[in-house]
Short mmCIF file of C-alpha atoms and ligand atoms in Angstrom, two decimals:
data_model
loop_
_atom_site.label_atom_id
_atom_site.label_comp_id
_atom_site.label_asym_id
_atom_site.label_seq_id
_atom_site.Cartn_x
_atom_site.Cartn_y
_atom_site.Cartn_z
CA MET A 15 198.25 56.66 93.23
CA ALA A 16 198.10 53.88 90.66
CA LYS A 17 194.82 51.90 90.72
CA SER A 18 194.44 48.39 89.39
CA TRP A 19 191.67 47.02 87.18
CA GLU A 20 190.67 44.72 90.05
CA GLU A 21 190.39 47.60 92.54
CA ILE A 22 188.25 49.61 90.15
CA ASN A 23 185.99 46.64 89.37
CA ALA A 24 185.56 45.96 93.08
CA ARG A 25 184.41 49.57 93.53
CA ILE A 26 182.01 49.20 90.58
CA ALA A 27 180.61 45.98 92.05
CA SER A 28 180.01 47.62 95.44
CA GLY A 29 178.41 50.67 93.84
CA GLU A 30 181.18 53.01 95.09
CA ALA A 31 182.90 53.72 91.82
CA VAL A 32 183.19 57.38 90.84
CA VAL A 33 182.36 57.65 87.15
CA PHE A 34 182.69 60.82 85.07
CA THR A 35 182.21 61.45 81.37
CA ALA A 36 185.33 62.65 79.53
CA GLU A 37 183.91 66.19 79.41
CA GLU A 38 183.16 66.19 83.13
CA PHE A 39 186.60 64.78 83.88
CA ALA A 40 188.32 67.48 81.80
CA SER A 41 186.52 70.24 83.67
CA LEU A 42 187.29 68.66 87.03
CA ALA A 43 190.96 68.42 86.03
CA ALA A 44 190.92 72.06 84.91
CA ASP A 45 189.53 73.11 88.31
CA GLU A 46 191.44 70.83 90.66
CA GLY A 47 194.41 69.61 88.66
CA VAL A 48 195.02 66.31 86.88
CA SER A 49 196.42 64.57 89.90
CA ALA A 50 193.48 65.38 92.20
CA ALA A 51 191.04 64.37 89.44
CA ALA A 52 192.93 61.11 88.91
CA LYS A 53 192.69 60.34 92.62
CA ARG A 54 188.97 61.02 92.83
CA VAL A 55 187.66 59.40 89.62
CA ASP A 56 187.76 55.67 88.87
CA VAL A 57 186.30 55.44 85.38
CA VAL A 58 185.86 57.95 82.56
CA THR A 59 183.27 57.28 79.87
CA THR A 60 183.58 58.29 76.23
CA GLY A 61 181.17 58.25 73.30
CA THR A 62 180.91 58.81 69.58
CA PHE A 63 178.08 58.78 67.04
CA GLY A 64 179.29 59.18 63.48
CA PRO A 65 178.73 57.44 60.16
CA MET A 66 180.61 54.13 60.22
CA CYS A 67 180.43 52.39 56.84
CA SER A 68 182.22 49.25 57.90
CA SER A 69 179.35 47.88 59.97
CA GLY A 70 176.83 45.10 59.60
CA VAL A 71 175.00 42.22 61.22
CA ILE A 72 175.26 38.45 61.25
CA LEU A 73 171.82 36.83 61.15
CA ASN A 74 170.54 33.28 61.47
CA PHE A 75 167.01 32.75 60.14
CA GLY A 76 166.32 29.18 61.27
CA HIS A 77 165.30 26.41 58.87
CA SER A 78 162.18 26.24 56.73
CA ASP A 79 160.44 22.97 55.88
CA PRO A 80 161.64 21.70 53.44
CA PRO A 81 164.92 23.50 54.12
CA ILE A 82 166.87 25.77 51.77
CA ARG A 83 170.59 26.49 51.44
CA MET A 84 170.27 30.21 50.74
CA ALA A 85 172.68 31.09 47.94
CA GLU A 86 171.26 34.51 47.14
CA VAL A 87 169.57 36.45 49.92
CA TRP A 88 167.66 39.74 49.97
CA LEU A 89 166.17 41.61 52.91
CA ASN A 90 163.70 44.26 51.73
CA ASP A 91 165.45 43.97 48.33
CA VAL A 92 168.89 44.59 49.85
CA ALA A 93 171.32 41.81 49.00
CA ALA A 94 172.95 40.00 51.93
CA TYR A 95 175.88 37.61 51.72
CA GLY A 96 175.04 34.06 50.60
CA GLY A 97 178.45 32.52 51.10
CA LEU A 98 177.96 31.23 54.65
CA ALA A 99 176.07 28.18 55.94
CA ALA A 100 172.49 27.46 54.79
CA VAL A 101 170.59 30.06 56.78
CA ASP A 102 173.38 32.33 58.04
CA THR A 103 174.02 35.65 56.38
CA TYR A 104 175.95 38.89 56.79
CA LEU A 105 174.20 42.11 55.92
CA GLY A 106 176.47 45.11 55.42
CA VAL A 107 175.15 48.62 56.03
CA THR A 108 176.33 50.11 52.72
CA GLN A 109 174.63 47.58 50.41
CA PRO A 110 172.05 49.53 48.36
CA SER A 111 168.56 48.21 47.60
CA THR A 112 167.90 46.79 44.14
CA THR A 113 164.61 48.70 43.99
CA ARG A 114 165.15 51.92 45.95
CA GLY A 115 168.84 52.44 45.23
CA LEU A 116 170.84 54.63 47.58
CA GLU A 117 167.78 55.85 49.49
CA TYR A 118 167.45 52.49 51.23
CA GLY A 119 170.16 50.01 52.07
CA GLY A 120 171.50 47.53 54.58
CA ALA A 121 171.57 50.20 57.30
CA HIS A 122 167.87 50.91 56.77
CA VAL A 123 167.05 47.19 57.04
CA ILE A 124 168.90 47.06 60.37
CA GLU A 125 167.11 50.19 61.61
CA ASP A 126 163.75 48.69 60.54
CA LEU A 127 164.57 45.48 62.45
CA LEU A 128 165.54 47.51 65.53
CA ARG A 129 162.25 49.42 65.31
CA GLY A 130 160.36 46.11 65.42
CA ARG A 131 159.24 46.32 61.79
CA ALA A 132 158.74 43.21 59.67
CA VAL A 133 161.30 42.75 56.88
CA ARG A 134 160.73 40.75 53.70
CA LEU A 135 163.20 37.88 53.29
CA ARG A 136 163.68 36.37 49.86
CA ALA A 137 166.28 33.75 48.95
CA THR A 138 167.05 31.41 46.10
CA SER A 139 169.10 28.26 45.84
CA PRO A 140 170.01 25.67 43.20
CA GLY A 141 168.49 23.00 45.50
CA THR A 142 170.44 20.02 46.83
CA ASP A 143 169.58 16.60 48.26
CA CYS A 144 169.72 17.82 51.85
CA TYR A 145 168.33 21.31 51.04
CA PRO A 146 165.72 20.70 48.33
CA ARG A 147 163.91 24.08 48.47
CA THR A 148 164.93 26.46 45.67
CA GLU A 149 163.03 29.59 46.67
CA ILE A 150 161.67 31.26 49.75
CA ASP A 151 159.67 34.47 50.16
CA THR A 152 158.61 35.34 53.69
CA TRP A 153 158.62 38.01 56.39
CA ILE A 154 160.78 38.17 59.51
CA THR A 155 161.12 40.36 62.59
CA LEU A 156 164.09 40.75 64.92
CA ASP A 157 162.34 38.55 67.52
CA ASP A 158 162.02 35.72 64.99
CA LEU A 159 165.75 35.44 64.40
CA ASN A 160 167.85 32.93 66.29
CA GLN A 161 171.02 35.02 66.39
CA ALA A 162 171.34 38.62 65.33
CA TYR A 163 174.51 40.45 66.22
CA PHE A 164 176.59 43.34 65.01
CA PHE A 165 179.99 42.53 63.71
CA ASN A 166 181.43 45.86 62.64
CA PRO A 167 184.90 45.53 61.12
CA ARG A 168 185.81 49.21 61.56
CA ASN A 169 184.22 51.61 64.05
CA ALA A 170 185.26 54.45 66.32
CA TYR A 171 188.01 55.95 64.13
CA GLN A 172 190.64 57.64 66.25
CA ASN A 173 190.38 61.15 64.82
CA TYR A 174 189.38 61.94 61.25
CA ALA A 175 190.03 64.39 58.46
CA VAL A 176 188.61 67.86 57.95
CA ALA A 177 187.38 67.92 54.34
CA VAL A 178 187.44 70.93 52.02
CA ASN A 179 187.06 71.26 48.27
CA THR A 180 189.17 73.61 46.12
CA THR A 181 187.59 72.62 42.80
CA ASP A 182 184.94 74.60 40.95
CA ARG A 183 182.13 72.12 41.48
CA ALA A 184 180.32 70.74 44.53
CA LEU A 185 181.47 67.27 45.57
CA HIS A 186 179.24 64.67 47.16
CA THR A 187 181.42 62.67 49.53
CA TYR A 188 181.13 60.45 52.58
CA LEU A 189 181.95 63.63 54.47
CA GLY A 190 178.85 65.31 53.05
CA THR A 191 178.38 67.94 50.37
CA LEU A 192 181.58 69.91 49.92
CA LEU A 193 180.88 73.27 48.33
CA PRO A 194 183.24 74.53 45.58
CA ARG A 195 186.13 76.96 46.11
CA LEU A 196 186.51 76.27 49.85
CA GLY A 197 182.80 76.96 50.36
CA ASN A 198 182.65 74.83 53.50
CA ALA A 199 184.54 72.31 55.62
CA THR A 200 183.18 69.18 57.26
CA TYR A 201 184.73 67.12 60.03
CA CYS A 202 183.80 63.93 61.79
CA SER A 203 184.87 63.17 65.34
CA ALA A 204 183.50 63.44 68.83
CA GLY A 205 186.82 65.19 69.67
CA ALA A 206 187.49 65.20 73.41
CA LEU A 207 184.67 62.65 73.94
CA SER A 208 185.94 60.23 71.30
CA PRO A 209 186.98 56.82 72.71
CA LEU A 210 190.39 56.31 71.12
CA LEU A 211 191.40 59.97 71.45
CA ASN A 212 191.14 59.47 75.22
CA ASP A 213 193.47 56.48 75.17
CA PRO A 214 195.76 57.46 72.33
CA THR A 215 198.28 54.65 72.78
CA TYR A 216 195.68 51.89 73.32
CA ARG A 217 196.75 51.09 76.88
CA THR A 218 193.29 50.24 78.17
CA ILE A 219 191.22 49.65 75.01
CA GLY A 220 192.02 46.30 73.41
CA VAL A 221 190.59 42.93 72.43
CA GLY A 222 187.96 41.95 75.01
CA SER A 223 187.21 45.46 76.29
CA ARG A 224 183.59 45.72 77.42
CA ILE A 225 181.95 48.58 75.59
CA PHE A 226 178.67 50.20 74.49
CA VAL A 227 177.61 49.37 70.92
CA ALA A 228 174.42 50.99 69.59
CA GLY A 229 172.83 50.82 73.03
CA ALA A 230 173.85 47.20 73.72
CA PRO A 231 176.66 45.89 75.89
CA GLY A 232 179.35 44.58 73.53
CA TYR A 233 183.04 43.93 73.11
CA VAL A 234 186.03 45.04 71.16
CA ALA A 235 186.52 41.95 68.99
CA TRP A 236 189.77 42.86 67.27
CA GLU A 237 191.71 45.79 65.89
CA GLY A 238 189.54 47.52 63.30
CA THR A 239 190.44 47.35 59.62
CA GLN A 240 192.91 50.06 58.58
CA HIS A 241 193.97 50.43 62.23
CA ASN A 242 197.07 52.57 61.92
CA PRO A 243 199.02 53.43 65.07
CA HIS A 244 201.70 55.18 62.97
CA ALA A 245 199.76 58.35 62.07
CA ASP A 246 201.48 61.64 63.00
CA ARG A 247 200.96 62.58 66.65
CA ASP A 248 201.01 65.85 68.56
CA GLU A 249 202.92 66.71 71.74
CA HIS A 250 200.34 64.82 73.85
CA GLY A 251 200.83 61.67 71.77
CA VAL A 252 197.39 62.16 70.18
CA PRO A 253 197.10 61.43 66.43
CA VAL A 254 196.33 64.46 64.25
CA ARG A 255 194.78 62.40 61.47
CA PRO A 256 192.85 59.11 61.08
CA ALA A 257 194.69 56.45 63.13
CA GLY A 258 193.43 53.58 65.30
CA THR A 259 190.11 51.76 64.78
CA LEU A 260 188.06 49.07 66.53
CA ALA A 261 186.22 45.98 65.33
CA VAL A 262 183.23 45.51 67.61
CA ILE A 263 180.62 42.88 68.37
CA ALA A 264 177.29 43.16 70.22
CA ASP A 265 173.80 41.68 70.32
CA LEU A 266 171.49 43.43 67.84
CA LYS A 267 168.50 42.34 69.92
CA ALA A 268 169.78 44.39 72.88
CA ALA A 269 170.55 47.45 70.71
CA SER A 270 168.39 50.54 70.34
CA PRO A 271 167.39 52.62 67.29
CA GLU A 272 168.24 55.64 69.42
CA PHE A 273 171.90 54.74 68.93
CA PHE A 274 171.85 53.29 65.42
CA SER A 275 170.60 55.42 62.53
CA ALA A 276 170.61 54.63 58.84
CA ALA A 277 172.02 57.34 56.57
CA SER A 278 171.94 58.12 52.84
CA PHE A 279 174.61 60.46 51.59
CA THR A 280 173.45 61.98 48.30
CA GLY A 281 175.79 61.02 45.49
CA TYR A 282 177.84 58.75 47.76
CA GLY A 283 175.68 56.02 49.21
CA VAL A 284 174.28 54.33 52.26
CA SER A 285 175.97 54.25 55.65
CA SER A 286 174.95 54.16 59.28
CA PHE A 287 175.52 56.24 62.36
CA VAL A 288 176.67 53.85 65.08
CA GLY A 289 176.92 54.82 68.72
CA ILE A 290 180.07 53.53 70.41
CA GLY A 291 181.04 54.19 74.01
CA VAL A 292 184.14 52.95 75.78
CA PRO A 293 184.90 53.15 79.52
CA ILE A 294 188.46 54.04 80.44
CA PRO A 295 189.83 53.27 83.91
CA VAL A 296 191.81 56.06 85.52
CA LEU A 297 194.77 53.80 86.28
CA ASP A 298 197.34 56.53 86.82
CA GLU A 299 198.22 60.15 86.15
CA GLU A 300 199.55 59.41 82.71
CA ILE A 301 196.18 58.24 81.42
CA ALA A 302 194.47 60.99 83.43
CA ALA A 303 196.50 63.56 81.51
CA THR A 304 195.06 62.46 78.16
CA LEU A 305 191.57 62.07 79.64
CA ALA A 306 191.83 65.72 80.71
CA LEU A 307 192.46 66.99 77.17
CA THR A 308 189.72 69.19 75.69
CA ASP A 309 188.64 70.14 72.18
CA ALA A 310 191.10 73.02 72.41
CA ASP A 311 194.01 70.54 72.73
CA ILE A 312 192.99 68.04 70.03
CA THR A 313 193.56 68.83 66.37
CA ALA A 314 192.63 67.37 62.99
CA THR A 315 194.28 67.80 59.59
CA ILE A 316 192.50 69.66 56.78
CA TYR A 317 192.57 67.81 53.45
CA ASP A 318 191.52 68.84 49.96
CA TYR A 319 188.93 66.28 48.86
CA GLY A 320 189.00 67.96 45.45
CA VAL A 321 191.97 65.69 44.78
CA ALA A 322 190.68 62.13 44.54
CA GLY A 323 194.02 60.42 45.03
CA ARG A 324 195.59 58.39 47.79
CA SER A 325 197.52 61.35 49.10
CA ARG A 326 195.45 64.49 49.23
CA PRO A 327 197.13 67.86 49.76
CA SER A 328 196.81 69.14 53.31
CA PHE A 329 196.18 72.67 54.63
CA GLY A 330 197.59 72.08 58.10
CA THR A 331 195.77 71.32 61.33
CA VAL A 332 192.96 72.96 63.28
CA SER A 333 191.60 72.32 66.79
CA TYR A 334 188.17 70.83 67.44
CA ALA A 335 187.35 73.87 69.57
CA GLN A 336 187.91 76.06 66.51
CA LEU A 337 185.90 73.70 64.27
CA ARG A 338 183.00 73.83 66.71
CA THR A 339 182.77 77.63 66.53
CA GLY A 340 181.23 77.21 63.07
CA SER A 341 184.08 78.52 60.96
CA ILE A 342 187.81 78.09 60.36
CA THR A 343 190.36 79.92 58.23
CA VAL A 344 191.86 78.08 55.26
CA GLU A 345 194.28 79.85 52.92
CA GLY A 346 193.25 83.17 54.49
CA LYS A 347 189.59 82.50 53.73
CA LYS A 348 186.85 82.15 56.37
CA VAL A 349 185.24 78.78 55.76
CA PRO A 350 182.02 77.66 57.50
CA THR A 351 182.24 74.25 59.17
CA GLY A 352 179.75 71.47 59.80
CA PRO A 353 180.26 68.35 61.87
CA ILE A 354 179.00 64.92 60.84
CA SER A 355 179.55 63.13 64.10
CA SER A 356 176.71 64.12 66.44
CA LEU A 357 178.02 65.65 69.67
CA PRO A 358 174.61 65.60 71.43
CA LYS A 359 174.42 61.83 70.78
CA ALA A 360 178.04 61.29 71.86
CA ARG A 361 177.20 63.06 75.12
CA LYS A 362 174.13 60.85 75.59
CA ILE A 363 176.23 57.73 75.01
CA ALA A 364 178.91 58.78 77.50
CA ALA A 365 176.16 59.60 80.04
CA GLU A 366 174.35 56.30 79.43
CA LEU A 367 177.56 54.29 79.80
CA LYS A 368 178.27 56.21 83.02
CA ARG A 369 174.82 55.16 84.27
CA TRP A 370 175.52 51.52 83.34
CA ILE A 371 178.72 51.51 85.37
CA ALA A 372 177.52 53.56 88.33
CA GLU A 373 173.99 52.13 88.63
CA GLU A 374 173.93 48.81 86.83
CA ARG A 375 177.46 47.96 87.94
CA PHE A 376 178.66 47.23 84.43
CA ALA A 377 182.17 45.82 84.96
CA ILE A 378 185.10 46.93 82.86
CA ALA A 379 187.50 44.40 81.32
CA GLU A 380 191.26 44.51 80.98
CA PRO A 381 192.25 43.78 77.37
CA LEU A 382 193.00 40.11 76.67
CA GLN A 383 195.31 41.31 73.94
CA LEU A 384 196.53 44.81 73.10
CA LEU A 385 195.74 46.47 69.79
CA PRO A 386 198.71 46.76 67.40
CA GLN A 387 201.05 49.41 68.76
CA VAL A 388 203.56 51.72 67.14
CA GLY A 389 206.14 49.47 65.51
CA SER A 390 203.62 46.90 64.27
CA GLN A 391 202.94 46.30 60.59
CA ALA A 392 202.43 49.53 58.63
CA GLN A 393 199.26 50.06 56.60
CA LYS A 394 199.88 48.98 53.05
CA PRO A 395 198.35 50.41 49.90
CA LEU A 396 196.93 48.22 47.13
CA ASP A 397 199.20 48.25 44.12
CA ILE A 398 197.89 47.34 40.71
CA ARG A 399 200.07 44.65 39.17
CA THR A 400 199.88 41.57 36.97
CA GLY A 401 200.22 37.92 37.97
CA GLU A 402 203.61 37.74 36.28
CA ALA A 403 204.94 40.67 38.30
CA ILE A 404 204.52 38.86 41.64
CA MET B 4 150.08 94.91 55.98
CA ALA B 5 150.76 91.23 55.58
CA ARG B 6 153.66 89.14 54.40
CA LYS B 7 152.87 86.08 52.33
CA ARG B 8 154.91 83.55 50.44
CA LEU B 9 154.10 82.79 46.83
CA ASP B 10 155.28 79.96 44.65
CA LEU B 11 155.11 80.95 40.98
CA THR B 12 155.39 78.67 37.98
CA PHE B 13 156.19 80.43 34.72
CA PRO B 14 155.24 78.90 31.41
CA PRO B 15 158.14 78.65 28.94
CA ARG B 16 159.16 81.93 27.31
CA GLN B 17 157.56 84.11 29.95
CA SER B 18 159.98 86.80 30.97
CA LEU B 19 159.94 87.53 34.67
CA LYS B 20 161.11 91.11 35.05
CA PRO B 21 157.96 92.97 33.92
CA VAL B 22 155.85 90.82 36.23
CA ILE B 23 157.82 91.79 39.31
CA TYR B 24 157.99 95.38 38.09
CA HIS B 25 154.19 95.53 37.84
CA LEU B 26 153.74 94.03 41.29
CA VAL B 27 155.75 96.92 42.68
CA LYS B 28 154.56 99.70 40.40
CA ASP B 29 150.86 98.92 39.97
CA TYR B 30 150.00 96.98 43.10
CA ASP B 31 152.22 98.57 45.73
CA LEU B 32 153.59 95.20 46.78
CA VAL B 33 157.15 94.70 48.07
CA PRO B 34 158.50 91.43 46.69
CA ASN B 35 161.51 89.64 48.10
CA ILE B 36 162.70 86.93 45.74
CA LEU B 37 163.82 83.90 47.75
CA ARG B 38 164.53 81.59 44.92
CA ALA B 39 164.30 81.65 41.14
CA GLN B 40 165.00 79.17 38.41
CA ILE B 41 164.20 80.76 35.09
CA HIS B 42 165.36 79.41 31.77
CA PRO B 43 163.88 81.05 28.65
CA ALA B 44 163.00 77.81 26.88
CA GLN B 45 161.73 75.92 29.90
CA GLU B 46 159.16 76.22 32.64
CA GLY B 47 160.45 78.49 35.40
CA ARG B 48 159.84 78.70 39.11
CA MET B 49 160.13 81.47 41.60
CA VAL B 50 159.48 81.62 45.30
CA LEU B 51 158.99 85.08 46.71
CA GLU B 52 157.78 86.77 49.81
CA VAL B 53 155.38 89.63 49.22
CA THR B 54 154.52 92.40 51.66
CA GLY B 55 151.46 94.60 51.16
CA THR B 56 147.82 95.14 52.10
CA LYS B 57 145.29 92.37 51.70
CA GLU B 58 143.55 94.14 48.81
CA ASP B 59 146.76 94.85 46.93
CA PHE B 60 147.86 91.26 47.48
CA ALA B 61 144.62 89.85 46.02
CA ALA B 62 144.81 92.20 43.04
CA GLY B 63 148.47 91.32 42.48
CA VAL B 64 147.75 87.60 42.50
CA ALA B 65 144.88 88.12 40.04
CA PHE B 66 147.27 90.06 37.80
CA LEU B 67 149.87 87.25 37.90
CA GLU B 68 147.26 84.65 37.03
CA GLY B 69 146.07 86.89 34.20
CA GLN B 70 149.63 86.74 32.86
CA GLY B 71 149.41 82.95 32.54
CA LEU B 72 151.42 82.15 35.70
CA ILE B 73 150.43 79.39 38.04
CA VAL B 74 150.29 80.95 41.48
CA ASN B 75 150.47 78.75 44.54
CA GLU B 76 149.75 80.62 47.73
CA ALA B 77 150.18 77.64 49.97
CA ALA B 78 153.81 77.94 49.00
CA SER B 79 156.30 75.22 49.57
CA ASP B 80 157.72 74.89 53.01
CA ILE B 81 160.91 73.48 54.47
CA VAL B 82 160.00 71.05 57.25
CA LEU B 83 162.39 69.53 59.77
CA ASP B 84 161.45 66.17 61.27
CA GLU B 85 163.02 66.34 64.70
CA GLU B 86 162.37 62.65 65.32
CA ARG B 87 164.57 61.67 62.38
CA CYS B 88 167.26 64.30 63.00
CA VAL B 89 170.35 63.03 64.83
CA ASN B 90 171.96 66.48 65.21
CA CYS B 91 174.85 65.56 62.95
CA GLY B 92 175.04 69.16 61.73
CA LEU B 93 175.80 68.32 58.10
CA CYS B 94 172.97 70.55 56.89
CA THR B 95 174.54 73.54 58.63
CA ALA B 96 177.58 73.20 56.38
CA VAL B 97 175.53 73.86 53.23
CA CYS B 98 173.06 76.45 54.51
CA LYS B 99 174.51 79.70 53.19
CA PRO B 100 172.03 82.12 54.87
CA ASP B 101 172.63 80.48 58.29
CA ALA B 102 168.99 79.44 58.70
CA LEU B 103 170.35 76.15 60.02
CA THR B 104 172.97 76.48 62.74
CA LEU B 105 174.18 74.54 65.75
CA ASP B 106 173.67 75.85 69.24
CA PRO B 107 177.21 76.80 70.36
CA GLU B 108 176.93 74.93 73.66
CA ALA B 109 174.53 72.03 73.14
CA GLN B 110 175.54 71.54 69.48
CA THR B 111 171.91 70.77 68.65
CA LEU B 112 170.27 71.94 65.45
CA CYS B 113 168.49 75.31 65.40
CA PHE B 114 166.28 76.29 62.46
CA ASP B 115 165.51 79.98 61.95
CA LYS B 116 162.89 79.80 59.24
CA ASP B 117 162.91 83.57 58.67
CA LYS B 118 166.38 83.27 57.20
CA CYS B 119 165.55 80.35 54.88
CA VAL B 120 165.65 81.06 51.14
CA TYR B 121 164.26 77.67 50.11
CA CYS B 122 167.38 76.67 48.21
CA GLU B 123 166.89 73.00 49.22
CA ALA B 124 170.63 72.46 49.78
CA CYS B 125 169.88 70.97 53.19
CA VAL B 126 167.24 68.62 51.75
CA ILE B 127 169.93 67.01 49.61
CA ALA B 128 172.64 67.12 52.26
CA CYS B 129 170.77 65.56 55.19
CA PRO B 130 171.78 61.90 55.43
CA ARG B 131 168.75 61.15 57.60
CA ARG B 132 166.32 62.68 55.06
CA ALA B 133 164.98 64.63 58.01
CA ILE B 134 164.40 67.81 56.00
CA THR B 135 161.77 67.90 53.30
CA LEU B 136 160.31 70.46 50.96
CA THR B 137 156.55 70.18 51.11
CA PHE B 138 154.06 71.69 48.69
S1 SF4 C 517 166.45 75.44 52.16
FE1 SF4 C 517 167.76 74.60 53.76
S2 SF4 C 517 169.86 75.15 53.14
FE2 SF4 C 517 168.47 76.43 51.94
S3 SF4 C 517 168.28 78.30 53.15
FE3 SF4 C 517 166.57 76.99 53.78
S4 SF4 C 517 167.35 75.90 55.55
FE4 SF4 C 517 169.15 76.76 54.51
S1 SF4 C 518 171.71 66.99 58.38
FE1 SF4 C 518 169.73 66.08 58.93
S2 SF4 C 518 170.18 64.77 60.69
FE2 SF4 C 518 171.92 66.13 60.43
S3 SF4 C 518 171.47 67.88 61.78
FE3 SF4 C 518 170.69 68.41 59.75
S4 SF4 C 518 168.55 67.76 59.80
FE4 SF4 C 518 169.55 66.75 61.51
#
């Protein structure tokens, strides 16, 4: 019953494509079997909405008169990168404000821009013959910018850790507040709706895939940083710990604050929730089998964040279905759980992407290049050494 | 009978036990302490819910004020801004009395204010700053 990318795109173009979200597809497969579901459905949509620190925007401000080569740049007192051309910058979501600290950062500037709010731009420069201006202090809005696009080096982590804390004090982490003595557990994945968990071996998601980024049509630009296909996998071939990642690109001007939300984690810092959705073509029964997996089939590994080292001790794995009940058992103790990745938003994203494909005839794209597969370069740690030792 | 929330500020060195004892014994009020931060050498704070008749309540408040306590009847409140909330559920992981939970099916945030003890753990935990303690 194999279907080709071309066949599926032709059905999308003619408005005949059958599009299901990953949750809908799993329940169809449970009722009618994987092979019937694979026959009937052309595209399955996925979604995720979790904090993704490795995100940011490339902005071009246009030239002032006289012009300036911006060497130091601040947007609402949040420093942006000054090491690009005169009026280009990169603003990362985690950069904290020089005046409001961790309560306001790069992510908040981006959210303010998306909400149509004016943002104060300040820049300084040593001044040169072709760029004589040494200072600028003005206000900009998203509409004023020439180019404004997301370039997020690492989004859509394929699975994540479940965090617990065995120490005697509360820890403030990027996975939230972890209460002492196994007081709670937090986890961060859309589970059965998560893009890369639905295509665990990166058959259909690769460089050039057309995707949903914060409400805008975008692309997978490259493998994400720390992309690691070698993580342990279960019997379905699905990783049981953090594994693959995506670098994504999309127009900020087409994005929506409904699918991009700034976040401040007390004691940790600034980050942003980014909505990512990826369509997966039901090419054959093999891919249909992973698309049919539910939260009961997908597991994550529990780690002790009380140990701040590279290799944290693990307490085994637990299914997302169990995590979503509100408590798990660790070391014989009942531990309340809290997610960080918003499932209601992930569902909205998968539904919105389904609408794009079914109604707006959003075409899907075969990868121009596959993401690194098992057997590619392993993730390397950073060793601390001297120049002489190299 | 009415149930009201009181926010008490104790001056330094004011011991709290006799005050609560007198509320019960002399004014027939049933206090339920939601939150207390008392340190002998510093200013203390206590949030409690008090059940009793209107008259007893007024007399009890007058007694507390007579003891040098600052009594705030428009007690602090935990407010959830649903516009800011993204239903990430992080607050549910720190809410010990289960005032904040996720709907099992929809996985959206549910706030049962009756269970809240005003510990403010969620205020600190929410990355969207969607929960605030108002006075
Ligand atoms: S203040 Fe917040 S965390 Fe504390 S009990 Fe109330 S809702 Fe729960
Ligand atoms: S932590 Fe904040 S954003 Fe997340 S569910 Fe709770 S109130 Fe909503």
